[in-house]
């Protein structure tokens, strides 16, 4: 696989698939620029080599063609400011006007194409659409890890139209850091799995069983395990269809000598509301009209003890309903424990999505080893699946 560092972009037009799917407020201002910041080193290396750059991405989930709220023109001022050049914009990603603009680029120029998903052909992996996109570059660079698990036109199919295919710094870093957990992680290795549904994490939990020393399970999905063991979980989230699976996972952990930790107590509430009445309850004995919305103090302490002694940590998914301030305590405490372990020399990989958001909101972003930019893509890679966007670079 060619990487940005072992390719000379001098005199080349680099067509880069970036992940600029960033949140915008009602004034179309960027509220979280992490994905934009992540793409900067790849762009700057190409420009420093004497190449020009064409950027393509999706933004949001447009349903019926072009909509201004999903236009990538909203990221152009940010790029102009950060790159200190006048970044150009094409009002379409294919067609004559876009092709003319990309053909006229000189070394040092940057052009942003309009949202790829204004065309349904993008997500369908349409070959002709990929061919039309390919006219914008001499070399294709994939640096969008967040969509690497999708076989879309711009993320995988387009590779067949290029001799030179290059892996950007974002994807390279994601793969290197994932491998640190999967293949070369120092012991003890601890995986922390949270989130709402056990069904979303089955495959990763099964794959990690062969690799981890400790597996911590929190969040809503823990209640399926308690219900499976005959516990009274009140109105807590539960996937009844996965009760047998939960018991099998527990048996598998025991057979493989994995230390499986689940919450001993929960912060239970009488409604799904930040201002609900609360009480700390035993996770196996929650009142019928209450539901567990966060891990309790005993759980926080037992999880923390294991985390701070770990040398390699993977965290994916919150411990509770952390978007409610009163039920964010467990997630915040786990984040603090991961930071503490990292300061003591542990390697910590934070899976994208809610875990990444929690770490960044708390201001811990620069105090962990690596924060993934792709939640779904990282999960699939950790499950052992081939990512189409990565495979396309290896062909």
XYZ file of C-alpha atoms in Angstrom:
395
model
C 0.000 0.000 0.000
C 1.418 3.401 -1.020
C 1.312 6.029 1.725
C 1.513 9.823 1.531
C 5.102 9.778 2.830
C 6.405 7.447 0.109
C 4.773 9.192 -2.856
C 5.931 12.408 -4.560
C 2.956 14.589 -5.552
C 5.032 17.151 -7.480
C 3.053 18.327 -10.536
C 0.183 15.944 -9.708
C -3.503 16.654 -9.093
C -4.459 14.638 -6.046
C -8.133 13.710 -5.780
C -8.626 13.114 -2.055
C -11.644 11.412 -0.508
C -11.836 13.172 2.855
C -14.391 12.886 5.651
C -15.796 16.399 6.009
C -19.079 15.144 7.460
C -18.996 17.741 10.246
C -21.840 19.128 12.388
C -23.112 22.616 11.472
C -25.331 24.916 13.554
C -28.324 26.915 12.231
C -25.910 29.594 10.950
C -23.974 26.876 9.046
C -20.990 27.316 11.367
C -18.851 24.243 12.122
C -19.412 23.111 15.723
C -16.815 20.294 15.790
C -13.792 20.569 13.476
C -11.976 17.361 14.481
C -12.454 15.676 11.096
C -11.302 18.796 9.246
C -8.225 19.092 11.469
C -7.450 15.398 10.895
C -7.348 15.906 7.099
C -4.923 18.860 7.212
C -1.580 16.963 7.339
C -2.375 14.976 4.157
C -3.478 18.133 2.288
C -0.423 20.098 3.454
C 2.037 17.335 2.472
C 0.629 17.236 -1.085
C 0.804 21.017 -1.424
C 4.351 21.070 0.003
C 5.397 18.509 -2.628
C 4.187 20.881 -5.351
C 0.891 19.176 -6.105
C -2.663 20.504 -6.317
C -5.609 19.144 -4.337
C -9.225 18.298 -5.200
C -11.293 17.468 -2.117
C -14.426 15.311 -2.262
C -16.672 14.335 0.633
C -20.236 13.841 1.784
C -21.986 15.963 4.415
C -25.105 14.823 6.244
C -27.782 12.632 4.688
C -29.461 14.552 1.874
C -32.600 12.753 0.715
C -33.708 14.572 -2.457
C -30.663 15.946 -4.291
C -29.018 19.290 -3.473
C -29.956 21.131 -0.252
C -28.056 24.195 0.921
C -27.820 22.953 4.521
C -25.768 20.007 3.242
C -23.551 22.036 0.889
C -19.797 21.665 1.288
C -19.393 25.350 0.476
C -19.893 25.850 4.237
C -16.444 24.329 4.935
C -14.600 26.503 2.370
C -14.054 29.539 4.697
C -12.571 27.231 7.356
C -10.170 25.647 4.824
C -9.203 29.063 3.425
C -8.331 30.250 6.933
C -6.383 27.156 7.974
C -4.498 26.613 4.690
C -3.905 30.358 4.214
C -4.808 30.154 0.518
C -7.919 31.042 -1.468
C -9.688 27.657 -1.575
C -11.906 27.253 -4.654
C -15.358 25.639 -4.781
C -17.207 23.784 -7.546
C -21.014 23.842 -7.351
C -21.163 20.196 -8.458
C -18.966 17.131 -8.027
C -19.275 15.953 -11.654
C -20.053 17.687 -14.938
C -18.416 20.298 -17.144
C -17.992 23.177 -14.684
C -16.359 20.971 -12.033
C -14.096 19.293 -14.626
C -12.976 22.674 -16.008
C -12.127 23.932 -12.515
C -10.118 20.846 -11.583
C -8.310 20.818 -14.956
C -7.214 24.442 -14.471
C -5.595 23.876 -11.065
C -1.958 24.899 -10.645
C 0.488 23.511 -8.064
C -0.542 24.819 -4.641
C -4.246 25.187 -5.564
C -7.108 23.562 -3.650
C -10.617 22.881 -4.972
C -13.589 21.563 -2.966
C -16.243 19.616 -4.898
C -19.920 19.768 -3.922
C -21.457 17.056 -1.702
C -21.088 13.603 -3.285
C -24.344 12.372 -1.755
C -26.402 14.867 -3.753
C -26.215 11.938 -6.179
C -27.730 8.594 -5.135
C -25.119 6.922 -7.352
C -22.455 7.651 -4.703
C -23.858 5.317 -2.037
C -24.916 2.760 -4.643
C -21.277 2.395 -5.714
C -22.167 3.292 -9.303
C -19.232 2.613 -11.654
C -20.089 5.341 -14.182
C -20.407 7.922 -11.381
C -16.985 6.836 -10.061
C -15.537 7.254 -13.573
C -16.951 10.811 -13.796
C -15.346 11.657 -10.435
C -12.001 10.188 -11.511
C -11.416 12.928 -14.134
C -10.556 15.321 -11.293
C -7.205 13.761 -10.425
C -4.003 12.060 -11.597
C -3.732 10.180 -8.307
C -6.451 9.020 -5.875
C -5.870 9.446 -2.156
C -8.263 7.862 0.330
C -8.158 9.566 3.719
C -11.767 9.051 4.853
C -11.614 6.350 7.498
C -15.145 7.215 8.642
C -16.531 5.816 5.360
C -13.885 3.138 4.708
C -16.393 0.406 5.631
C -18.675 1.490 2.755
C -18.177 0.317 -0.846
C -19.282 3.671 -2.251
C -18.264 5.194 -5.587
C -15.730 7.639 -4.081
C -14.443 5.389 -1.277
C -13.707 2.160 -3.171
C -15.130 1.788 -6.716
C -13.148 4.792 -8.022
C -9.843 2.963 -7.391
C -10.209 0.976 -10.641
C -9.721 4.194 -12.647
C -6.319 5.000 -11.101
C -2.894 3.441 -11.399
C -1.654 5.463 -8.438
C -3.657 4.904 -5.244
C -2.364 6.395 -1.999
C -3.357 5.942 1.656
C -3.693 9.266 3.506
C -2.349 9.984 6.994
C -5.760 9.559 8.687
C -6.368 6.028 7.405
C -2.724 5.076 7.992
C -2.907 6.266 11.628
C -6.254 4.518 12.189
C -4.883 1.183 10.958
C -1.602 1.499 12.892
C -3.432 2.328 16.135
C -6.052 -0.410 15.685
C -3.249 -2.924 15.127
C -1.620 -1.813 18.391
C -4.714 -3.110 20.167
C -5.380 -6.167 17.988
C -1.856 -7.509 17.503
C 0.806 -5.878 19.628
C -1.025 -4.590 22.699
C 0.978 -4.685 25.935
C -0.703 -6.604 28.769
C -2.993 -6.269 30.618
C -5.289 -5.412 27.687
C -8.713 -4.048 28.622
C -11.686 -3.447 26.326
C -14.509 -1.219 27.587
C -17.761 -1.721 25.687
C -20.764 0.514 26.247
C -23.754 1.771 24.329
C -27.382 0.782 24.102
C -27.592 -2.505 22.219
C -25.731 -5.776 22.604
C -26.623 -6.574 18.969
C -24.383 -3.689 17.782
C -21.353 -5.093 19.601
C -21.721 -8.888 19.357
C -19.078 -9.393 16.669
C -16.476 -7.113 18.224
C -16.989 -8.674 21.668
C -16.544 -12.161 20.182
C -13.417 -11.148 18.248
C -11.878 -9.434 21.297
C -12.416 -12.475 23.536
C -9.255 -14.017 22.047
C -7.210 -10.893 22.696
C -8.224 -9.167 25.952
C -7.487 -9.843 29.610
C -10.384 -7.708 30.864
C -13.723 -6.971 29.224
C -15.831 -4.249 30.845
C -19.468 -4.030 29.746
C -21.563 -0.982 30.634
C -24.283 1.145 29.109
C -27.787 -0.020 28.225
C -26.585 -3.299 26.748
C -25.500 -4.570 30.196
C -29.158 -5.018 31.222
C -29.671 -7.764 28.626
C -27.001 -9.754 30.539
C -28.723 -9.155 33.898
C -32.139 -10.091 32.520
C -30.613 -13.267 31.041
C -29.421 -14.241 34.543
C -32.916 -13.805 35.959
C -32.421 -10.316 37.345
C -35.236 -7.799 37.816
C -34.185 -4.857 35.616
C -37.407 -2.816 35.878
C -37.971 -0.710 32.773
C -34.301 -0.779 31.752
C -33.347 -1.295 28.128
C -33.315 -4.976 27.179
C -33.092 -6.968 23.957
C -35.191 -10.007 24.850
C -34.191 -11.762 21.610
C -30.535 -11.746 22.722
C -30.852 -13.300 26.203
C -29.362 -16.643 25.080
C -26.563 -14.829 23.295
C -25.703 -12.882 26.455
C -25.364 -16.140 28.427
C -23.210 -17.668 25.662
C -20.873 -14.635 25.723
C -20.526 -14.993 29.494
C -19.690 -18.690 29.106
C -17.173 -17.909 26.358
C -15.425 -15.317 28.548
C -15.155 -17.852 31.375
C -13.809 -20.552 29.047
C -11.160 -18.208 27.653
C -10.123 -16.872 31.062
C -11.302 -13.339 30.315
C -12.110 -11.220 33.361
C -15.651 -10.061 32.488
C -16.794 -7.057 34.515
C -20.348 -5.767 34.567
C -21.930 -3.050 36.705
C -22.803 -4.159 40.264
C -25.014 -1.121 40.738
C -26.844 1.432 38.625
C -28.180 4.950 38.925
C -31.851 4.170 38.295
C -34.531 6.739 37.403
C -38.328 6.820 37.436
C -38.391 8.243 33.870
C -36.119 8.813 30.877
C -35.458 12.425 31.835
C -32.479 14.428 33.075
C -34.541 15.673 36.035
C -36.076 12.302 36.968
C -36.194 10.977 40.551
C -33.162 8.713 41.049
C -31.821 6.051 43.365
C -28.778 3.786 43.349
C -29.935 0.195 42.856
C -28.435 -3.290 42.621
C -28.359 -4.104 38.870
C -30.076 -7.443 39.524
C -32.842 -5.847 41.562
C -34.213 -2.614 40.095
C -37.695 -1.442 41.054
C -40.379 -2.316 38.486
C -41.109 1.316 37.593
C -37.437 2.423 37.460
C -34.804 2.094 34.710
C -31.006 2.084 34.887
C -29.558 5.141 33.122
C -25.935 5.122 34.343
C -23.476 2.930 36.237
C -23.423 3.378 40.025
C -20.584 4.290 42.453
C -19.515 0.662 43.179
C -19.281 -0.041 39.436
C -17.273 3.125 38.816
C -14.765 2.086 41.493
C -14.415 -1.557 40.344
C -14.038 -0.519 36.677
C -11.535 2.196 37.592
C -9.348 -0.269 39.519
C -9.002 -2.472 36.423
C -8.531 0.413 33.958
C -5.705 2.181 35.824
C -3.706 -1.082 35.995
C -4.099 -1.701 32.235
C -1.341 -1.187 29.668
C -3.568 -1.225 26.557
C -7.137 0.113 26.505
C -9.857 0.133 23.857
C -13.005 2.099 24.732
C -16.122 2.112 22.578
C -19.481 3.335 23.880
C -20.703 5.362 26.890
C -21.546 3.901 30.308
C -24.939 5.600 30.507
C -27.178 8.224 28.955
C -24.302 10.700 28.975
C -26.187 13.321 26.946
C -28.209 13.861 30.167
C -25.892 15.738 32.545
C -27.239 13.900 35.619
C -26.454 10.513 34.035
C -23.024 11.365 32.602
C -21.106 10.609 35.816
C -20.186 7.042 34.887
C -18.934 7.932 31.408
C -16.985 10.902 32.816
C -15.388 8.724 35.511
C -14.337 6.089 32.959
C -12.844 8.812 30.749
C -10.858 10.120 33.761
C -9.624 6.589 34.540
C -8.488 6.073 30.922
C -6.612 9.391 31.068
C -5.004 8.354 34.381
C -3.841 5.046 32.885
C -2.504 6.843 29.786
C -0.447 9.184 31.996
C 1.063 6.072 33.595
C 2.170 4.818 30.170
C -0.831 2.873 28.858
C -1.850 3.022 25.186
C -5.485 4.152 24.900
C -7.586 3.974 21.751
C -10.966 5.697 21.881
C -13.494 4.369 19.367
C -15.319 7.085 17.439
C -18.890 8.230 18.062
C -20.134 8.836 21.605
C -16.905 7.810 23.396
C -14.902 10.257 21.273
C -17.501 12.967 21.885
C -17.387 12.360 25.654
C -13.576 12.536 25.770
C -13.528 15.740 23.707
C -16.363 17.412 25.654
C -14.462 16.769 28.896
C -11.314 18.320 27.417
C -9.347 15.042 27.535
C -8.759 14.904 23.764
C -5.006 15.423 24.026
C -4.612 13.201 27.115
C -5.409 9.855 25.465
C -3.234 8.083 22.887
C -5.570 8.145 19.890
C -9.179 9.075 19.136
C -10.628 7.314 16.103
C -12.425 9.428 13.491
C -14.626 6.511 12.402
C -16.993 4.767 14.794
C -18.576 2.220 12.439
C -15.402 1.665 10.403
C -13.297 1.022 13.515
C -15.889 -1.422 14.872
C -15.934 -3.375 11.598
C -12.121 -3.438 11.446
C -12.007 -4.677 15.061
C -14.587 -7.339 14.141
C -12.082 -8.676 11.613
C -13.963 -7.504 8.536
C -12.271 -6.268 5.352
C -12.940 -2.540 4.848
C -13.675 -1.800 1.134
C -11.964 1.619 1.336
C -8.773 -0.003 2.630
C -8.917 -3.011 0.284
C -9.198 -0.605 -2.680
C -5.817 0.885 -1.743
C -4.190 -2.539 -1.656
C -5.311 -3.707 -5.123
